[in-house]
GROMACS .gro file of C-alpha atoms in nm:
model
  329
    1UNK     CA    1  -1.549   1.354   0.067
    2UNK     CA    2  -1.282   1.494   0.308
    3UNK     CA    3  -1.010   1.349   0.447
    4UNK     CA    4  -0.798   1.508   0.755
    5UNK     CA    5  -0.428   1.316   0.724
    6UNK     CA    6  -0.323   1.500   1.046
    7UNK     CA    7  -0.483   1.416   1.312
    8UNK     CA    8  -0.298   1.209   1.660
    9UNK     CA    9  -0.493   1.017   1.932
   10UNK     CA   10  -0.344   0.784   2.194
   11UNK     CA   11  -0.441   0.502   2.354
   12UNK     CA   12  -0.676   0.564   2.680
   13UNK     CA   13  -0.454   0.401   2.922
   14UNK     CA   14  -0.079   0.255   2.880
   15UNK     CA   15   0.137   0.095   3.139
   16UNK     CA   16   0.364   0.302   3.388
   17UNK     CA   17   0.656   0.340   3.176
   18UNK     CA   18   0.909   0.428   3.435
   19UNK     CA   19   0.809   0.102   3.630
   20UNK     CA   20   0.814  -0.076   3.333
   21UNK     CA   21   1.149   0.027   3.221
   22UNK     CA   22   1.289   0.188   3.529
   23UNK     CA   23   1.384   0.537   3.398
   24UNK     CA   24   1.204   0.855   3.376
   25UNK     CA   25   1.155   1.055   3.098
   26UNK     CA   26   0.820   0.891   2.949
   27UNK     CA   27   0.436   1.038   2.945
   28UNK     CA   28   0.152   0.904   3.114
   29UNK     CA   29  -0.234   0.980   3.151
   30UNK     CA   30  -0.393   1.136   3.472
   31UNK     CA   31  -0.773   1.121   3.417
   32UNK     CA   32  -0.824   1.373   3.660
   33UNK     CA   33  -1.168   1.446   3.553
   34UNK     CA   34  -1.432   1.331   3.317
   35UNK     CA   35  -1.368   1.389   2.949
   36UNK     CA   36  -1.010   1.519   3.077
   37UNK     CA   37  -0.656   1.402   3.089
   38UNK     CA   38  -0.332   1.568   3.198
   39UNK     CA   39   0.029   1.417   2.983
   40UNK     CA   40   0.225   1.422   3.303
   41UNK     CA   41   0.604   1.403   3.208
   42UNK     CA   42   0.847   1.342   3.530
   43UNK     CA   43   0.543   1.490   3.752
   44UNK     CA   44   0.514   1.818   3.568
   45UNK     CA   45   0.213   1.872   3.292
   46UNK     CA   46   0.300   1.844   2.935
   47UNK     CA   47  -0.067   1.909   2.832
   48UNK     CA   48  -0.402   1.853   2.878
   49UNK     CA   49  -0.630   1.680   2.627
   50UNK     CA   50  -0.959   1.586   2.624
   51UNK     CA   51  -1.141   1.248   2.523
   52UNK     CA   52  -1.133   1.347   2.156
   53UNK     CA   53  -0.768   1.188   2.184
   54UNK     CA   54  -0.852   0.859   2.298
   55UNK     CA   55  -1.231   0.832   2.290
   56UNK     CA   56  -1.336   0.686   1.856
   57UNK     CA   57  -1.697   0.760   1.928
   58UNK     CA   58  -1.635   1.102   2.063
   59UNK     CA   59  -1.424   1.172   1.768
   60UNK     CA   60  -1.645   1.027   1.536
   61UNK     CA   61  -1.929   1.282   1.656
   62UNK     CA   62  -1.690   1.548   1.554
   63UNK     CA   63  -1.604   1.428   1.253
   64UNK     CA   64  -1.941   1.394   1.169
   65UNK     CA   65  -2.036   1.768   1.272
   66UNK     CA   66  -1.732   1.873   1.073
   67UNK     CA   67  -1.843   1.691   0.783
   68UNK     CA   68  -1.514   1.497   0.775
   69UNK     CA   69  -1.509   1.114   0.603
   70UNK     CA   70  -1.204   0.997   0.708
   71UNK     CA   71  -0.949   1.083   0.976
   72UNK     CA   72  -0.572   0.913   0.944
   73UNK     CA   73  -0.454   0.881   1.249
   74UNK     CA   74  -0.107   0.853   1.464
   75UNK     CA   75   0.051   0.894   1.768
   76UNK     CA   76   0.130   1.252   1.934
   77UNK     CA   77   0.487   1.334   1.877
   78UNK     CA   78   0.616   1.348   2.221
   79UNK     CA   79   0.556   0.964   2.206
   80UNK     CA   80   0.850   0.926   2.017
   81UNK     CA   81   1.099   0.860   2.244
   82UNK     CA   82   1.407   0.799   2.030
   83UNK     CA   83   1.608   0.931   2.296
   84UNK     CA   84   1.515   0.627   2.512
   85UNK     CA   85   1.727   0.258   2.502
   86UNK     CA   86   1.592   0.107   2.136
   87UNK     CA   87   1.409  -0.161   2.282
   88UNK     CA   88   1.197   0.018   2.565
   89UNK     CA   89   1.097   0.230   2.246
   90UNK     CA   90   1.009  -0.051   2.003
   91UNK     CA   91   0.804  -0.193   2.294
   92UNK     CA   92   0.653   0.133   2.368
   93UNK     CA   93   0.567   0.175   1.967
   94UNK     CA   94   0.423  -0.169   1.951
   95UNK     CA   95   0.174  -0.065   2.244
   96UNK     CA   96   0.032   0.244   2.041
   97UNK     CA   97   0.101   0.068   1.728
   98UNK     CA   98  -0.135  -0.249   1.864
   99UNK     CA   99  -0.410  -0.016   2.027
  100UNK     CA  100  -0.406   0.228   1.732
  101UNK     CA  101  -0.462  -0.071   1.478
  102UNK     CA  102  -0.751  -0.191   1.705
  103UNK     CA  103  -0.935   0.148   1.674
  104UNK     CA  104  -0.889   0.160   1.290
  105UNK     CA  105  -1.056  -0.258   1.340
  106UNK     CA  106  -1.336  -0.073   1.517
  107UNK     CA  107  -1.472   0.173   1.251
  108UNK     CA  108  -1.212   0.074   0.926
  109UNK     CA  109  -1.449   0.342   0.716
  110UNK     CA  110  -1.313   0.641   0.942
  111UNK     CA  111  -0.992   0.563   1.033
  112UNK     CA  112  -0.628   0.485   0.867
  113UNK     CA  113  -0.365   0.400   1.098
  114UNK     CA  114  -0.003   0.547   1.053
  115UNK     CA  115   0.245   0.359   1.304
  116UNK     CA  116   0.517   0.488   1.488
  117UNK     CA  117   0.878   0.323   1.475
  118UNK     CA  118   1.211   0.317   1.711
  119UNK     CA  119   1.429   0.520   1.440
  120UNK     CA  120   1.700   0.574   1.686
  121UNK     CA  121   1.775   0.191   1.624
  122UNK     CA  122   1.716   0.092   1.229
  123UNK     CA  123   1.753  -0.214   1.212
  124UNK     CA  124   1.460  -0.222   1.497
  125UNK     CA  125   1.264   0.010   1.288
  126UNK     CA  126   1.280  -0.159   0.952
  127UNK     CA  127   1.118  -0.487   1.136
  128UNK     CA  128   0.815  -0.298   1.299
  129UNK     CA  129   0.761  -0.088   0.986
  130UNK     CA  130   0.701  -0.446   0.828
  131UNK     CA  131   0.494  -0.544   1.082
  132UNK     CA  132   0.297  -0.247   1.086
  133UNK     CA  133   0.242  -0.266   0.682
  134UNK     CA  134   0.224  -0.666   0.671
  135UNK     CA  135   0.027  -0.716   1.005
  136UNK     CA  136  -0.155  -0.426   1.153
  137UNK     CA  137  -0.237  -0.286   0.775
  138UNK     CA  138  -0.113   0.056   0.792
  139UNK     CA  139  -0.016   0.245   0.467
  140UNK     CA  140   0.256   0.465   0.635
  141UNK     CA  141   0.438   0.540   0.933
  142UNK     CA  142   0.467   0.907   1.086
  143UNK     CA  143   0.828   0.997   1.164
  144UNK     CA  144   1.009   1.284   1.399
  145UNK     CA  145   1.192   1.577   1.209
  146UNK     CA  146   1.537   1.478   1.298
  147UNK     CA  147   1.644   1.177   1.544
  148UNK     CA  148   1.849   1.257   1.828
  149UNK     CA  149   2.179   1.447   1.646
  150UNK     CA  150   2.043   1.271   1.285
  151UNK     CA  151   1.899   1.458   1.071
  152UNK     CA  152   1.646   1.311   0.797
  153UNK     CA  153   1.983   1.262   0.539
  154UNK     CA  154   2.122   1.041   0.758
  155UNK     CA  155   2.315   0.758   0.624
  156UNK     CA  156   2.198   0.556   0.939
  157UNK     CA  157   1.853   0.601   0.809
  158UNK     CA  158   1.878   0.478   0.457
  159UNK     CA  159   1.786   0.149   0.499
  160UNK     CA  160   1.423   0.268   0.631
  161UNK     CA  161   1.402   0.414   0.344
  162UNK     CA  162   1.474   0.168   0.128
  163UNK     CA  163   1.234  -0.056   0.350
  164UNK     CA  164   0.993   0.219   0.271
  165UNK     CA  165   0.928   0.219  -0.107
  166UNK     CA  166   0.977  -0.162  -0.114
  167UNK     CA  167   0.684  -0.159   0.107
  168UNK     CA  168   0.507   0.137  -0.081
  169UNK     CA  169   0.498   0.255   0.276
  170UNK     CA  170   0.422   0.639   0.318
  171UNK     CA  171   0.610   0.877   0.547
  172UNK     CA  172   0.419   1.150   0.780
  173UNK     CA  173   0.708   1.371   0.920
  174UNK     CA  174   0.604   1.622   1.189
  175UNK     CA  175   0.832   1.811   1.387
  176UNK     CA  176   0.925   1.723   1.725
  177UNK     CA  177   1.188   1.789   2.021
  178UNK     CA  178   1.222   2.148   1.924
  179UNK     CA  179   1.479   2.408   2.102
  180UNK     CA  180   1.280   2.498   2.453
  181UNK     CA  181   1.519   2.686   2.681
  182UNK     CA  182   1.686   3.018   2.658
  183UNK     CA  183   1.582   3.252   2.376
  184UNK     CA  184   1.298   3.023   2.262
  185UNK     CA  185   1.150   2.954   2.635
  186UNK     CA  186   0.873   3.212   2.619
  187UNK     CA  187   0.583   3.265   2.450
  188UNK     CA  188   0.526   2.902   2.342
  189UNK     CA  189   0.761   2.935   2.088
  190UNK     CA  190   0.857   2.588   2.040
  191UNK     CA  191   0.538   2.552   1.923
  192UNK     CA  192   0.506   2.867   1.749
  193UNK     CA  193   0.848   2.881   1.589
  194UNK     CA  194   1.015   2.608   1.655
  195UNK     CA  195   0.821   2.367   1.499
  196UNK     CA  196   0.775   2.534   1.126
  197UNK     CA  197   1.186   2.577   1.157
  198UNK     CA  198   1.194   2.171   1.243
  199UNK     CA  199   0.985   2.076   0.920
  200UNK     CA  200   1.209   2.306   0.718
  201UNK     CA  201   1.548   2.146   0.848
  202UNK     CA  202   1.359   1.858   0.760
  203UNK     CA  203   1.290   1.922   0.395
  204UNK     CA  204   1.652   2.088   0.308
  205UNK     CA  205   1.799   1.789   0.483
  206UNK     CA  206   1.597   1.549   0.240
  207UNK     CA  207   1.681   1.778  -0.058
  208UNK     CA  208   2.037   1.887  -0.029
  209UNK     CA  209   2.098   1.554   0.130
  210UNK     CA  210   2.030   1.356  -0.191
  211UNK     CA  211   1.716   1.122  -0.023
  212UNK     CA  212   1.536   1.207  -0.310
  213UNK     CA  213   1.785   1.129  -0.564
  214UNK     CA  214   1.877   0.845  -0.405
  215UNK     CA  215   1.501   0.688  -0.327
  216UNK     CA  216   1.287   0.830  -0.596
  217UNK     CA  217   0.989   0.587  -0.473
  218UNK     CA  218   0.960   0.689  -0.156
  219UNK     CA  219   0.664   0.892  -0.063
  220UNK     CA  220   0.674   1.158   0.216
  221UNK     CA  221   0.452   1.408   0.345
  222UNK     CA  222   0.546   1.683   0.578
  223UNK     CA  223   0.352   1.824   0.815
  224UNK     CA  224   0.200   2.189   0.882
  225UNK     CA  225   0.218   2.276   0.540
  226UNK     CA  226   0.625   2.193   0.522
  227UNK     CA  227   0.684   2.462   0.769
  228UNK     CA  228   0.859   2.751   0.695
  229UNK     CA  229   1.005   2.590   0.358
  230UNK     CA  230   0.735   2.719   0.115
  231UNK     CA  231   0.818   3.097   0.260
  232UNK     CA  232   1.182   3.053   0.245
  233UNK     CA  233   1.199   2.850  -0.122
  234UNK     CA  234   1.356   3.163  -0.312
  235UNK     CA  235   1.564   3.236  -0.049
  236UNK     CA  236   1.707   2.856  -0.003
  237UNK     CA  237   1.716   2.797  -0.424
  238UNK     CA  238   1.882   3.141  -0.457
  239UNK     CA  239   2.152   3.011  -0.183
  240UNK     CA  240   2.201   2.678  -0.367
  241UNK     CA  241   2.306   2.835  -0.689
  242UNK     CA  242   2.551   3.128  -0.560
  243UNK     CA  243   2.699   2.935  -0.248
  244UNK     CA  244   2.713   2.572  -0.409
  245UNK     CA  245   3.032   2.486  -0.218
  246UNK     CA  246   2.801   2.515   0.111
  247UNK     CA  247   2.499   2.377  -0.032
  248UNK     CA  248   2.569   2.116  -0.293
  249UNK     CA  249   2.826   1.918  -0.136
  250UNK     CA  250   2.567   1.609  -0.105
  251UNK     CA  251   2.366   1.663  -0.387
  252UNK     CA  252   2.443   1.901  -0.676
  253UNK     CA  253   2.080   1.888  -0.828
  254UNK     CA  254   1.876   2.188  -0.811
  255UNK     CA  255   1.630   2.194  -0.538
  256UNK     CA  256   1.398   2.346  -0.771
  257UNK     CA  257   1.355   1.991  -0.930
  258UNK     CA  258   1.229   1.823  -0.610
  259UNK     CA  259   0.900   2.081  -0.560
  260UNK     CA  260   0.727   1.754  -0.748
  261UNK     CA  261   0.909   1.513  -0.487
  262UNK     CA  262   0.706   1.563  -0.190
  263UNK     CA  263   0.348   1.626  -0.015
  264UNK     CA  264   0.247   1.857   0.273
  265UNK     CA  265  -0.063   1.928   0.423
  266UNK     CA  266  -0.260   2.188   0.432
  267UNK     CA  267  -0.298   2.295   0.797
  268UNK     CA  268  -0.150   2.645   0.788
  269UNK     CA  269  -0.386   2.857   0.973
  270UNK     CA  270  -0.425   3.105   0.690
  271UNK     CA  271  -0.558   3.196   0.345
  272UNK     CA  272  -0.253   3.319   0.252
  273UNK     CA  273  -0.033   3.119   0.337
  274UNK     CA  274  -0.254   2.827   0.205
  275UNK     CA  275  -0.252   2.986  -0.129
  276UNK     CA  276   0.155   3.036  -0.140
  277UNK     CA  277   0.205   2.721  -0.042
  278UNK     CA  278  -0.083   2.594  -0.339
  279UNK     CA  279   0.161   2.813  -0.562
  280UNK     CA  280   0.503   2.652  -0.447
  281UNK     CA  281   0.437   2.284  -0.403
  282UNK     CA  282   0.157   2.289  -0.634
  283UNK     CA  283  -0.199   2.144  -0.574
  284UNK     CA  284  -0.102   1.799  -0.673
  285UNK     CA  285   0.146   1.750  -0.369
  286UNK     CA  286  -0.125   1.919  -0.128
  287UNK     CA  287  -0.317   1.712   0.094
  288UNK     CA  288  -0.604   1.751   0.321
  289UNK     CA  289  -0.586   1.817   0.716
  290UNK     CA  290  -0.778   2.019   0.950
  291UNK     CA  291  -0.782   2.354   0.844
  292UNK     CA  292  -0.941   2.309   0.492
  293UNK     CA  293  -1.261   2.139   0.581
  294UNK     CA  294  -1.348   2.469   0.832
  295UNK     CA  295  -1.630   2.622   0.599
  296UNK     CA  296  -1.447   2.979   0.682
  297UNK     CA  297  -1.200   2.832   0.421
  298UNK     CA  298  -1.436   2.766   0.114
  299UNK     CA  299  -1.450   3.124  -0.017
  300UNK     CA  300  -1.012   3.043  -0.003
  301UNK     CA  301  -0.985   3.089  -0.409
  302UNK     CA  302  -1.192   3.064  -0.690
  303UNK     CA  303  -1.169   2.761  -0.774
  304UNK     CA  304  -1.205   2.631  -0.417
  305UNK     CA  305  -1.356   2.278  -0.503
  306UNK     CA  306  -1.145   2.180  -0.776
  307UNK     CA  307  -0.874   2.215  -0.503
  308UNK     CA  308  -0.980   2.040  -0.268
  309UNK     CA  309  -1.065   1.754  -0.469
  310UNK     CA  310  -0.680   1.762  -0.591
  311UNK     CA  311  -0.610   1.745  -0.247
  312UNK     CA  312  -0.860   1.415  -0.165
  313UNK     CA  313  -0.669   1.259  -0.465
  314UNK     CA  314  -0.361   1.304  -0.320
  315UNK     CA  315  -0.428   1.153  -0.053
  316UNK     CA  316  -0.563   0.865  -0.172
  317UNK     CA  317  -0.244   0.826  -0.353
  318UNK     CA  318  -0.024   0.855  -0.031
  319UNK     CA  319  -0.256   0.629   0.181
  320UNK     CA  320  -0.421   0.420  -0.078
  321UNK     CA  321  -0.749   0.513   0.054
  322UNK     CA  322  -0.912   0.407  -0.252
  323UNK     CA  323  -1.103   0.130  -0.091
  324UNK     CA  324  -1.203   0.316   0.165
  325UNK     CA  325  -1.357   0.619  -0.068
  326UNK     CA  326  -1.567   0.371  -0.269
  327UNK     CA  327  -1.683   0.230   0.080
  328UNK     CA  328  -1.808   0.566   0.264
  329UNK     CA  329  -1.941   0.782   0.008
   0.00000   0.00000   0.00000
């Protein structure tokens, strides 16, 4: 059995969401070619993808040469758009939301669904996350790293969270709208840096910001192996304790005490960095994506299966894939 929680895909064809809400500023799909797409954003090319992304069979093939069971699936970031008016984004979720619970309908032993909400607008947000548990049968929702000048301790945000664990509904957060011009313009760096930096904002933010202490229930997972955080632990729990007038002005609890609080991934690109983050957030908070299921990875550690069937339990516990397990093994 193994389970990749990170994966996106988008739907093959969406309206033309400029016409539709008459501003710029949104992605569409240019099948310029056969198995091909360009993400054209404002004219210019945001990236090109090919029919693994919107194609179930052609992913299932992969899957199946990859020896990978189930795939949970959700949107690719730049779909966001919280910086767009609320409502043009809650109609633009409810599109991917719709066609991403009609692919899981399709093949329901391969795929779990995780929606995509308007967070710029809560009160918007709180109503499709119901729908998307209540309705479309999703377990969780995946959410951006900060939204617009919020980051993920944001008062605004607290009633999704309560929404959240009332609704035992899991949150995915990958990084997203990272710093692109000046100093971080070249070499791909928003990807390469820019993004591990996001998911670590993300994590202090939760931690020093109280979210834990304050929803104990809720269940979040954070992408790319929480990002920088597991390198930078010592660093951040040493800060807490000699500069608390900087860093426990929220929240005066340890950060040490929330390592048991969270999940990541495991799609870090290395063995090394796979086995410090094994030794920070511990195997029981680990769960699977891409890079663990490569067979490079099984000579990893020693005890190589007993990890990675830590990892399938966890995330059977965020998704409740339990169903699912019993139903394709």
């Amino acid at each position: 059995m193994k389970i990749d929680i990170h994966s996106h895909i988008l739907p093959k064809e969406w309206p033309d969401l400029k016409k539709r809400y008459g501003y710029g500023g949104w992605v569409q799909l240019d099948h310029h070619c056969k198995g091909q797409a360009k993400m054209m954003k404002d004219g210019k090319v945001f990236r090109v993808i090919q029919e693994n992304c919107w194609d179930p069979e052609v992913r299932i093939k992969e899957m199946d040469l990859s020896g990978v069971t189930v795939q949970v699936l959700s949107t690719v970031p730049v779909m966001f758009s919280y910086w767009a008016k609320p409502q043009d984004t809650l109609d633009l979720a409810q599109i991917l939301n719709n066609d991403l619970a009609a692919t899981v309908k399709k093949c329901p032993k391969r795929f779990i669904g995780l929606g995509t909400l308007p967070l710029q607008a809560p009160d918007l947000a709180v109503k499709e996350m119901h729908r998307c548990v209540n309705e479309l049968g999703f377990p969780g929702v995946q959410i951006g790293s900060h939204v617009n000048e919020w980051d993920l301790n944001a008062p605004e945000l607290y009633d999704i969270y309560a929404a959240a664990e009332q609704l035992n509904c899991c949150l995915f957060v990958h990084p997203w709208d990272m710093q692109i011009d000046g100093r971080m313009s070249k070499y791909w760096f928003p990807w390469l840096i820019g993004m591990p930096t996001e998911t670590t904002i993300a994590i202090c933010s939760m931690i020093m910001g109280g979210i834990f202490e304050k929803f104990p229930k809720l269940k979040v997972c954070f992408a790319h192996g929480g990002g920088a955080f597991p390198y930078t632990a010592g660093r951040i729990f040493h800060g807490f304790n000699m500069r608390p007038d900087l860093c426990a002005v929220d929240n005066n609890v340890d950060p040490r005490k929330y390592l048991g609080s969270f999940y990541t991934d495991s799609l870090v690109h290395d063995r090394g960095a796979l086995r410090l983050l094994t030794s920070v957030i511990g195997e029981s908070r680990i769960s699977n994506s891409r890079i663990q299921i490569q067979a490079s990875f099984l000579s990893l550690m020693e005890n190589f299966p007993r990890f990675l069937k830590k990892c399938v339990k966890n995330s059977h516990t965020l998704f409740g894939l339990h169903a699912t397990v019993q139903s394709t093994q």
